[in-house]
Short mmCIF file of C-alpha atoms and ligand atoms in Angstrom, two decimals:
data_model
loop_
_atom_site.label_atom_id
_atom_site.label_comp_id
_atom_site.label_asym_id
_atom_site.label_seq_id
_atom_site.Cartn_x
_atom_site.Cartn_y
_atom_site.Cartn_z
CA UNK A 1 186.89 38.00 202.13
CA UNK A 2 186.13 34.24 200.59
CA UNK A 3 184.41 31.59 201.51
CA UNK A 4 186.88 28.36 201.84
CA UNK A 5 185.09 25.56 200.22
CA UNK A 6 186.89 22.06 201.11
CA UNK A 7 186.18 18.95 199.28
CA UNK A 8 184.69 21.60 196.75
CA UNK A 9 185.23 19.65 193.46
CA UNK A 10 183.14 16.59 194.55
CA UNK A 11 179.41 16.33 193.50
CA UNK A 12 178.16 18.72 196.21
CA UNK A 13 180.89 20.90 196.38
CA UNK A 14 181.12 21.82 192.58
CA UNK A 15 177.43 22.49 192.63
CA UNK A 16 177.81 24.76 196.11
CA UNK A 17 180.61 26.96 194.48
CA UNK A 18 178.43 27.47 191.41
CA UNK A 19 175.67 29.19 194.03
CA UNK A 20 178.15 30.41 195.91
CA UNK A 21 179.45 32.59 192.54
CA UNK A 22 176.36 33.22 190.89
CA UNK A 23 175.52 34.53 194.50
CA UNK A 24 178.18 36.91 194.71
CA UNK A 25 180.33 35.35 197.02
CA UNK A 26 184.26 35.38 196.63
CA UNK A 27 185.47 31.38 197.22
CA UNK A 28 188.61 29.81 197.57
CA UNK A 29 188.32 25.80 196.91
CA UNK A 30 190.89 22.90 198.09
CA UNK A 31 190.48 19.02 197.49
CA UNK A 32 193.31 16.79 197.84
CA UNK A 33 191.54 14.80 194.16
CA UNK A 34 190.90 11.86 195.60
CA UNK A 35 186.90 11.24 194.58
CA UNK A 36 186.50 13.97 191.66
CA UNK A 37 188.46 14.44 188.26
CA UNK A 38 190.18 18.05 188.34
CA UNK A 39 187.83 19.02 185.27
CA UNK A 40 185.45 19.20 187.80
CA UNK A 41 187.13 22.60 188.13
CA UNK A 42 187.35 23.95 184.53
CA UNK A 43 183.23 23.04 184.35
CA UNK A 44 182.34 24.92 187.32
CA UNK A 45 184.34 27.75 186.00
CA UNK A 46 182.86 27.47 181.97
CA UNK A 47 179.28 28.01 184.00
CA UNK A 48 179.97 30.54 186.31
CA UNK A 49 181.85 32.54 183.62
CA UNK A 50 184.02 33.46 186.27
CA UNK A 51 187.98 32.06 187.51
CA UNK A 52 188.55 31.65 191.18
CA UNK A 53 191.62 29.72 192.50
CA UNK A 54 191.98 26.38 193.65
CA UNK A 55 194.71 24.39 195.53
CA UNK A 56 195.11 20.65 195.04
CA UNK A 57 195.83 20.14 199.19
CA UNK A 58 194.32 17.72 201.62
CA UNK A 59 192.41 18.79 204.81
CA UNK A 60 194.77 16.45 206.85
CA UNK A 61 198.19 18.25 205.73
CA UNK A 62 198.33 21.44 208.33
CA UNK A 63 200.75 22.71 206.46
CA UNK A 64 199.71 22.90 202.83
CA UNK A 65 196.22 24.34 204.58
CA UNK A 66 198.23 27.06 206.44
CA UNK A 67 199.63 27.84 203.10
CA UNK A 68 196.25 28.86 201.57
CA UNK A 69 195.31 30.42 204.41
CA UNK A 70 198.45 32.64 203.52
CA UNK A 71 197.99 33.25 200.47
CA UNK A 72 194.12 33.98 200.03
CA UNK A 73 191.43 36.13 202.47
CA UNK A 74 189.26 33.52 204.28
CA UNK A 75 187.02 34.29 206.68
CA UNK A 76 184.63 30.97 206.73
CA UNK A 77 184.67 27.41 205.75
CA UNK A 78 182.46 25.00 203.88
CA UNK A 79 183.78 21.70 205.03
CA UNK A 80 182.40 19.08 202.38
CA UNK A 81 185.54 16.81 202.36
CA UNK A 82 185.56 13.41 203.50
CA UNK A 83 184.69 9.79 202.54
CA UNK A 84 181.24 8.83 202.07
CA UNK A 85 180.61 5.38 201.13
CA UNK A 86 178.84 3.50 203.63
CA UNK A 87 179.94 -0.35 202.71
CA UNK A 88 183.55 0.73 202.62
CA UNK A 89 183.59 2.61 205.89
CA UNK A 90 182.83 -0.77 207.35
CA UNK A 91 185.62 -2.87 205.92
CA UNK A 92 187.74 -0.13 206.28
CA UNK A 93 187.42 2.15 209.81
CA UNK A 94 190.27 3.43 210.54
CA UNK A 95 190.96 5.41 206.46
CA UNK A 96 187.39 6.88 207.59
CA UNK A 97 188.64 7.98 211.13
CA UNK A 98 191.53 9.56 209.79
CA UNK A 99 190.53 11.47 206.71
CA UNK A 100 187.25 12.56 208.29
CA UNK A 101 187.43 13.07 211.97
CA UNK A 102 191.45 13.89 211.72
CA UNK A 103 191.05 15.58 208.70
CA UNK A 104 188.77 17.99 210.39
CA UNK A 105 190.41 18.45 213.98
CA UNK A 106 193.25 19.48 211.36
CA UNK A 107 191.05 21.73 209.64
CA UNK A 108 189.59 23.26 212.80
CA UNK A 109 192.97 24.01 214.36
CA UNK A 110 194.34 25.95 211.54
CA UNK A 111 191.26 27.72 211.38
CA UNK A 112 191.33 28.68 215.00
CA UNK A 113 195.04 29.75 214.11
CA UNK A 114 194.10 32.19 211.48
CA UNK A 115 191.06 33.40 213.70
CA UNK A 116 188.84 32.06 211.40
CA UNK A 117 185.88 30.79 212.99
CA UNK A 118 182.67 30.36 210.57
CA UNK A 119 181.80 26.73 209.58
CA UNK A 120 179.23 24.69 207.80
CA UNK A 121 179.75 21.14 207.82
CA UNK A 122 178.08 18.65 205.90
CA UNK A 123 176.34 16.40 208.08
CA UNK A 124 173.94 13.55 207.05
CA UNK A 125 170.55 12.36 208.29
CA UNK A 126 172.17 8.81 208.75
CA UNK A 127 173.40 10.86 212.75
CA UNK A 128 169.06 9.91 213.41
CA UNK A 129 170.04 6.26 213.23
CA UNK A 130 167.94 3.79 213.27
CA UNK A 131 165.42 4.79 215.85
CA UNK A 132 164.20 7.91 215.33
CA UNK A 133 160.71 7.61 213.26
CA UNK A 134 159.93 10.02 210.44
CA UNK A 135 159.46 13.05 210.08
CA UNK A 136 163.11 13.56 211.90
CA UNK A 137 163.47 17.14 213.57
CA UNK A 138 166.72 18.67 214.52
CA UNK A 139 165.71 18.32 218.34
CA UNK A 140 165.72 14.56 218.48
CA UNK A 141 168.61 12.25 219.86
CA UNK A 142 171.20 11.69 217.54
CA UNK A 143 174.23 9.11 217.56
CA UNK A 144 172.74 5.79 217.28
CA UNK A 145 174.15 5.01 213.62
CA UNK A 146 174.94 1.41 212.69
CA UNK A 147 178.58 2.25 210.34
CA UNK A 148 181.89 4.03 210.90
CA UNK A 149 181.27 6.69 207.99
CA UNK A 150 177.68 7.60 210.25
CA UNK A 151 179.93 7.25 213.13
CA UNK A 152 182.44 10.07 211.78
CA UNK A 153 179.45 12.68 210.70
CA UNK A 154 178.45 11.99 214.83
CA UNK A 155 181.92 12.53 216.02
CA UNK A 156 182.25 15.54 214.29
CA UNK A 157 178.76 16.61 215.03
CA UNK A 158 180.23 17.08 218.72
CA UNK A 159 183.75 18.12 218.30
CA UNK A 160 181.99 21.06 216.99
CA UNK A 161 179.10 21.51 219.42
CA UNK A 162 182.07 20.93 222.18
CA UNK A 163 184.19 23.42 220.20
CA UNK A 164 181.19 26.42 220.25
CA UNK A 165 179.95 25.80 223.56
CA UNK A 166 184.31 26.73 224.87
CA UNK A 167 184.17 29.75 222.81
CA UNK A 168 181.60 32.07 222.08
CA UNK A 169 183.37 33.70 218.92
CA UNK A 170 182.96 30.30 217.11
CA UNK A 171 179.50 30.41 214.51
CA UNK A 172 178.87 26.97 213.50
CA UNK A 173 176.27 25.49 210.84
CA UNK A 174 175.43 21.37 211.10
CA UNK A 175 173.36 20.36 208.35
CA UNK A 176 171.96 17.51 207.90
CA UNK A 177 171.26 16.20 204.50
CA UNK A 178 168.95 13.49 203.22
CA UNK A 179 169.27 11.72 199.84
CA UNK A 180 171.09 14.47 197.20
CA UNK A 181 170.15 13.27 193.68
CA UNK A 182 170.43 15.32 190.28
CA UNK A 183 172.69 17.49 188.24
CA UNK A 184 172.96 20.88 187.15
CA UNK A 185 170.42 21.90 184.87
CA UNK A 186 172.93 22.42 182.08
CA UNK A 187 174.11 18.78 181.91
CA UNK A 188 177.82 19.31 182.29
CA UNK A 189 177.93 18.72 186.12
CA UNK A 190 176.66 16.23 187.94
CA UNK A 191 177.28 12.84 190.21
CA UNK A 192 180.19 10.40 188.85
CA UNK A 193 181.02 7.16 191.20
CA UNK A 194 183.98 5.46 190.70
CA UNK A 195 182.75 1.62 190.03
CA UNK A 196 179.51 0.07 190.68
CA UNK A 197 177.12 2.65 192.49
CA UNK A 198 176.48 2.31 195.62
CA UNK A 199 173.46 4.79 195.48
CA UNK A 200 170.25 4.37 194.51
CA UNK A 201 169.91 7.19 191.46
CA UNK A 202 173.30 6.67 190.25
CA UNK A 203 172.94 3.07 189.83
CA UNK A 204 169.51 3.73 188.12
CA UNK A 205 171.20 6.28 185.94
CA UNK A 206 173.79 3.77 184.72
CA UNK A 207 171.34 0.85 184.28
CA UNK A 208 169.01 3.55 181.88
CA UNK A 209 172.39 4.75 179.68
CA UNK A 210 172.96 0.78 179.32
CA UNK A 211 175.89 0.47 181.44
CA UNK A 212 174.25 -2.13 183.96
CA UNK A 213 171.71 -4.42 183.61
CA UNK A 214 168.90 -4.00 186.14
CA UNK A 215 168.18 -2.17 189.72
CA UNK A 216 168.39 -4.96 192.28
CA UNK A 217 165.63 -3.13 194.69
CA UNK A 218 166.94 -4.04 198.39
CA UNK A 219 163.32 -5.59 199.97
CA UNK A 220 159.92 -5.17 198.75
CA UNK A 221 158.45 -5.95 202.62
CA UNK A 222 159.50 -3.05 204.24
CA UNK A 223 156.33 -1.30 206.33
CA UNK A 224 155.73 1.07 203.53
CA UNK A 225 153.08 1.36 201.27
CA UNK A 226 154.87 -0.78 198.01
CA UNK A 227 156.95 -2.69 200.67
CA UNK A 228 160.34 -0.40 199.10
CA UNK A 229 162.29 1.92 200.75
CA UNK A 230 161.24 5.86 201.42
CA UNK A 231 163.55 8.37 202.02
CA UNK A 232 163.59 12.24 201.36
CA UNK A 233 165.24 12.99 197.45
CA UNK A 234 166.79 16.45 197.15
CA UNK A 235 167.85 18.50 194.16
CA UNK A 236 171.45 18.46 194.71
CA UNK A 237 171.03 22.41 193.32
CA UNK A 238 168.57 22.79 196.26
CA UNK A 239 171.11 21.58 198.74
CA UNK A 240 173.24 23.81 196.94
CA UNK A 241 171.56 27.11 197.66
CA UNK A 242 170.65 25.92 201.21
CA UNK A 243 174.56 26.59 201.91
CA UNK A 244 174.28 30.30 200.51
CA UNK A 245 171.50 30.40 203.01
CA UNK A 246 173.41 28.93 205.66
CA UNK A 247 176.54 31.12 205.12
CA UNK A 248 174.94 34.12 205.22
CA UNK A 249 173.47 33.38 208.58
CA UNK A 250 176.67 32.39 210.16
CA UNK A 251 178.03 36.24 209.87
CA UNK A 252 175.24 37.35 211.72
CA UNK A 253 174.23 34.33 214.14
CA UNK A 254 177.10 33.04 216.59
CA UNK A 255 176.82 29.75 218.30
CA UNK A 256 175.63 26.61 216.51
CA UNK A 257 172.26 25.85 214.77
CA UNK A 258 171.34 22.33 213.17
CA UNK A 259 169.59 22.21 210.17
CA UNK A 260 168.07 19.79 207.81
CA UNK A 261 168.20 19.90 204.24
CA UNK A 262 165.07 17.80 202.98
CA UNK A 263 161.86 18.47 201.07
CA UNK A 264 159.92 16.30 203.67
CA UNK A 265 158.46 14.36 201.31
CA UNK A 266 159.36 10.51 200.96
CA UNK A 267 159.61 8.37 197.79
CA UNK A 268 159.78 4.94 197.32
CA UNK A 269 162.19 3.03 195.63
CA UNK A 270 159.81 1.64 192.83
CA UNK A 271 158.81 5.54 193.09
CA UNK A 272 162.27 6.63 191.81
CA UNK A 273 162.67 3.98 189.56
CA UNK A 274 159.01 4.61 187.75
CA UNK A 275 159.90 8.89 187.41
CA UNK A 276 163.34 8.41 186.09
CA UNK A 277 161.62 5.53 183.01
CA UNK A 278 159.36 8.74 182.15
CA UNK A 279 162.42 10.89 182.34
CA UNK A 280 164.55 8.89 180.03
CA UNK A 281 161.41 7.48 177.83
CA UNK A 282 161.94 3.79 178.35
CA UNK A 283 161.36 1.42 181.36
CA UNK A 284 164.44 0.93 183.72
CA UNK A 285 164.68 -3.00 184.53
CA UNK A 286 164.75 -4.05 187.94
CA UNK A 287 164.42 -7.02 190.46
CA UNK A 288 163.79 -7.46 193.90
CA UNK A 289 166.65 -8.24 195.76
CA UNK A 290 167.05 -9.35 199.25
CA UNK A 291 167.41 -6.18 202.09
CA UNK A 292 170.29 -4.64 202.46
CA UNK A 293 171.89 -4.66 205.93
CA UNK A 294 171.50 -1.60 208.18
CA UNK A 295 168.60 0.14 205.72
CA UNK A 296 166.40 1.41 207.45
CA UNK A 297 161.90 1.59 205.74
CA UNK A 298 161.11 4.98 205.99
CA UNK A 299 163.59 8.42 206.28
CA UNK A 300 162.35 11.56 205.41
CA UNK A 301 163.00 15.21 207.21
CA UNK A 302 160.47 17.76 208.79
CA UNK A 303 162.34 20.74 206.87
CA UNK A 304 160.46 23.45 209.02
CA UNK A 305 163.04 24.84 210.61
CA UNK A 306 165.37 25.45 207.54
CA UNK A 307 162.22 27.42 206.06
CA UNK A 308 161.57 29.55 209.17
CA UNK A 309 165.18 30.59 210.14
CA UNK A 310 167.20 30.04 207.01
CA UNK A 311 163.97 31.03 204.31
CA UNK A 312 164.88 28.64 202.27
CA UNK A 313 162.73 25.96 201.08
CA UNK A 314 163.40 22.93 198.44
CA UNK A 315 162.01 23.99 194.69
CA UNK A 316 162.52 20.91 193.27
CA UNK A 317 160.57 18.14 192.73
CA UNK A 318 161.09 14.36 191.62
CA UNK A 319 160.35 14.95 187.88
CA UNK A 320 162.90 17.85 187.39
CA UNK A 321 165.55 15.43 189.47
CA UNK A 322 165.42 12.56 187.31
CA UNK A 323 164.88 14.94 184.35
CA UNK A 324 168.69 16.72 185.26
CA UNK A 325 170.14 13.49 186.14
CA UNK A 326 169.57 12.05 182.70
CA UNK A 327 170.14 14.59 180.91
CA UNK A 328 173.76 14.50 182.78
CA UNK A 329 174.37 10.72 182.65
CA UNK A 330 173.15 10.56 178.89
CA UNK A 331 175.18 13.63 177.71
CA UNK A 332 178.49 12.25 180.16
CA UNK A 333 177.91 8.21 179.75
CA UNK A 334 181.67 8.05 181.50
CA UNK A 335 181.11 11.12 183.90
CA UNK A 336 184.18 13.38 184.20
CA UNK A 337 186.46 10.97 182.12
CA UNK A 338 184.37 11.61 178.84
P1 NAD B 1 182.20 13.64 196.97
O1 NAD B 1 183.07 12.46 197.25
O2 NAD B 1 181.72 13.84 195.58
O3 NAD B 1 182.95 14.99 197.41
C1 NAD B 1 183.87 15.02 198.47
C2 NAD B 1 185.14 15.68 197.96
O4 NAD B 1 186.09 15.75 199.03
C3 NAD B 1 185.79 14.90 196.81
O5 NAD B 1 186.04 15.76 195.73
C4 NAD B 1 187.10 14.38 197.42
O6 NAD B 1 188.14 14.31 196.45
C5 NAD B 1 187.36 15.40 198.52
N1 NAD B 1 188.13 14.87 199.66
C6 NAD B 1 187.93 13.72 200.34
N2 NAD B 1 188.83 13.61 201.32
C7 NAD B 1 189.60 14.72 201.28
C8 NAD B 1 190.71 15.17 202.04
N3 NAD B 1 191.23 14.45 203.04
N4 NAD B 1 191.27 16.37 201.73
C9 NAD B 1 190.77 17.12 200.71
N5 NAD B 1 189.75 16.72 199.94
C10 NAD B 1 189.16 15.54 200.23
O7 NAD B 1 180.99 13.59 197.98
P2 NAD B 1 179.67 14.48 198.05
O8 NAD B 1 178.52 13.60 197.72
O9 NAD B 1 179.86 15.73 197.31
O10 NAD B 1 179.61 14.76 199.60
C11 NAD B 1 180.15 15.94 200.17
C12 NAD B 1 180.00 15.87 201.68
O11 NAD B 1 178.62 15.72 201.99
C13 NAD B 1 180.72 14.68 202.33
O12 NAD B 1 181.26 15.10 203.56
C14 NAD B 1 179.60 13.68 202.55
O13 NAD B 1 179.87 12.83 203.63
C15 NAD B 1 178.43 14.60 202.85
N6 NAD B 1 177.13 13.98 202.57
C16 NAD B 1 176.90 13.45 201.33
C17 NAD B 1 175.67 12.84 201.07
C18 NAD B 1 175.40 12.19 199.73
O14 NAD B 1 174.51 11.35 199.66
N7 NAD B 1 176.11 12.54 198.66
C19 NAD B 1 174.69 12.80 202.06
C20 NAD B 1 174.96 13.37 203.31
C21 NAD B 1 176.20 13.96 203.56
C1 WQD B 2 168.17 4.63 198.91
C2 WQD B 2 167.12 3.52 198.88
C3 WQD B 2 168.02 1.35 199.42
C4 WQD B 2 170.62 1.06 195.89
C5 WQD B 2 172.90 6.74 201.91
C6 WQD B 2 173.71 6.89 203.17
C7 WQD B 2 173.39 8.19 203.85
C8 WQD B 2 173.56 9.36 202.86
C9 WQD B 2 172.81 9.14 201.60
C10 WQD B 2 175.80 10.18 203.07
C11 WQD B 2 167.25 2.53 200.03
C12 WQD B 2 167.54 1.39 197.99
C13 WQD B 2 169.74 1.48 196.86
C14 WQD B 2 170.26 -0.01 195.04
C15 WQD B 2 168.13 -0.13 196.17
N1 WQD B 2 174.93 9.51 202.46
N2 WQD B 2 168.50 0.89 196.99
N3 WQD B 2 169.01 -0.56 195.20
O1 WQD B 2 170.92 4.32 202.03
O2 WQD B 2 169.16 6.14 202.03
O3 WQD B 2 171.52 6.76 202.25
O4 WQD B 2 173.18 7.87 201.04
O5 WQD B 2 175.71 10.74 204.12
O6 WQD B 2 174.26 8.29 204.92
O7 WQD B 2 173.41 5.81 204.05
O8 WQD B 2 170.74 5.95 200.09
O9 WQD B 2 170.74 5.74 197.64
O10 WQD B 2 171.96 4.00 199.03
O11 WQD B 2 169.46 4.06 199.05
O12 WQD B 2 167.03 -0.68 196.25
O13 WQD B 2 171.04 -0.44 194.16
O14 WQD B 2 167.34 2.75 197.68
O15 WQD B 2 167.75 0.12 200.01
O16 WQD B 2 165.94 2.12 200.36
P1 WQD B 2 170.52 5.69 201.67
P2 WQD B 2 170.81 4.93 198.89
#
């Protein structure tokens, strides 16, 4: 039986099926293309050593999914498609509605179809909104987010609590991730925006390979202790292995567990941008910049309960994350179309 992996060409999909492989676990992946190049696909497969097949479909076309679901043995889901970028889910709702809240009551239903009932979804710390005050534990109110693409990860959050609470053969995995940052180790894979970044360590990574000028660093009088930004920086390889982790409970554990996937340990912004001028051995320019709306000072997990019930802990620190992004960014200056 395989894992179904949707959205599993993107940045952490392609580095989910390479633990998923080296792991031991059969996959299947889909991705209807739209945010990844397809030689996303021939990379994962030149590290793995391995083939495993892949259908260019998208989550919201029933029928194309039914197809796979046909043609290959699936027995749980990985359900990493959907949009992500914050500034555009404002100016444009209703494409985030669709492909990630329809997209998924698609997915569900064809899954319920083919009795297949296993899920982890890829959630995002941004369900805390802007209340909760750090460290965040799963137990706290969620739901107060401040965009539609926050909105979506909330809606979906309780389409599937509503789902596993009507029927007790559904096992269902929420986790919640905080700021995913690196590359594979072997500098072939890694993070490639289309455009201007909107993130913090891709934007720094472009600025270092000479492809921007300078980090404009969103407010420098934040309530922290350099007056930038904290949040909780994960190994995107980390992340990666927390969804072995997470898959492997969900064939013994029915119901739904929440889980986030943080280090608990929070960086600033001048933090990031001092660690990745060691890691590429020159000093990344930057200004201060006005705040950018709906940021938030400090946002950083308590990952204790992904170390007691999943046993798995983040190995990674800052150094090695800036280390494996630059070695990724200066080895692919033009990502996936190099
Ligand atoms: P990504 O854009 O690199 O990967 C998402 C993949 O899904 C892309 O390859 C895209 O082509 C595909 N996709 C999008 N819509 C689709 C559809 N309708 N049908 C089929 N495929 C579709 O993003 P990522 O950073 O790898 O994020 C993966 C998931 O994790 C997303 O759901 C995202 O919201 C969530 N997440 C990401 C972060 C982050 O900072 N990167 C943080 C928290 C949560
Ligand atoms: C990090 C810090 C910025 C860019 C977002 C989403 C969240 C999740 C992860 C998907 C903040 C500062 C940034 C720049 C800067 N994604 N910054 N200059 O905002 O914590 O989280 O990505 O689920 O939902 O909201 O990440 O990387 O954009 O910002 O100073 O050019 O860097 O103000 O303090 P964020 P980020």
């Amino acid at each position: 039986m395989a894992v179904l992996v949707t959205g599993g060409l993107g940045y952490i999909g392609s580095h989910t099926c390479v633990e998923l492989i080296n792991a031991g676990i059969d996959i299947v992946v889909i991705d209807n293309l739209y945010n990844c190049k397809k030689s996303s696909y021939d990379r994962i497969k030149a590290l793995v050593g391995k083939d495993f097949p892949f259908y260019k479909v998208d989550i919201r076309d029933a029928e194309g999914l039914q197809k796979v679901f046909d043609k290959e043995k699936i027995d749980s889901v990985i359900h990493f498609a959907g949009l992500k970028a914050v500034g555009e889910s404002v100016e444009k709702p209703l494409e985030y509605f669709d492909n990630n809240v329809t997209g998924t009551l698609v997915l569900l239903d064809v899954m319920r179809k083919n009795g297949c009932k296993k899920i982890v979804f890829s959630s995002s710390a941004t369900v805390y909104g802007m209340k909760n005050i750090s460290p965040l534990t799963e137990d706290m109110e969620v739901g107060g987010v401040t965009n539609p693409y926050g909105r979506t990860k909330y809606i979906i959050e309780c389409m599937l609590k509503d789902i596993s609470a009507s029927d007790s053969e559904w096992s269902v995995c929420l986790l919640r991730y905080f700021n995913p940052i690196g590359a594979h180790k072997s500098g072939t894979m890694g993070e490639d925006p289309n455009g201007i970044p909107n993130n913090l360590l891709p934007y720094i990574a472009k600025v270092a390979v000479g492809k921007l000028e300078k980090v404009n660093v969103f407010g420098n009088d934040y309530d922290t202790p350099d007056g930038t930004g904290v949040r909780d920086y994960i190994h995107v390889v980390d992340l990666a292995k927390g969804h072995v982790k997470a898959i492997e409970k969900l064939d013994t554990h029915p119901g739904l567990e929440v889980y986030n996937l943080g280090t608990g340990i929070g960086y600033s912004v001048l933090d990031i941008i001092h660690a990745f001028s060691e890691a590429c051995g020159h000093e990344v320019p930057f200004v201060f910049a006005p705040r950018r709306p709906g940021d938030i000072d400090i946002c950083y997990a308590d990952p204790e309960k992904a170390a007691t019930e999943l046993g798995w802990t983040a190995q990674y620190d800052l150094k090695k994350m800036c280390e494996d992004t630059w070695r990724w960014q200066s080895n692919n200056p033009d990502g996936y179309r190099g």
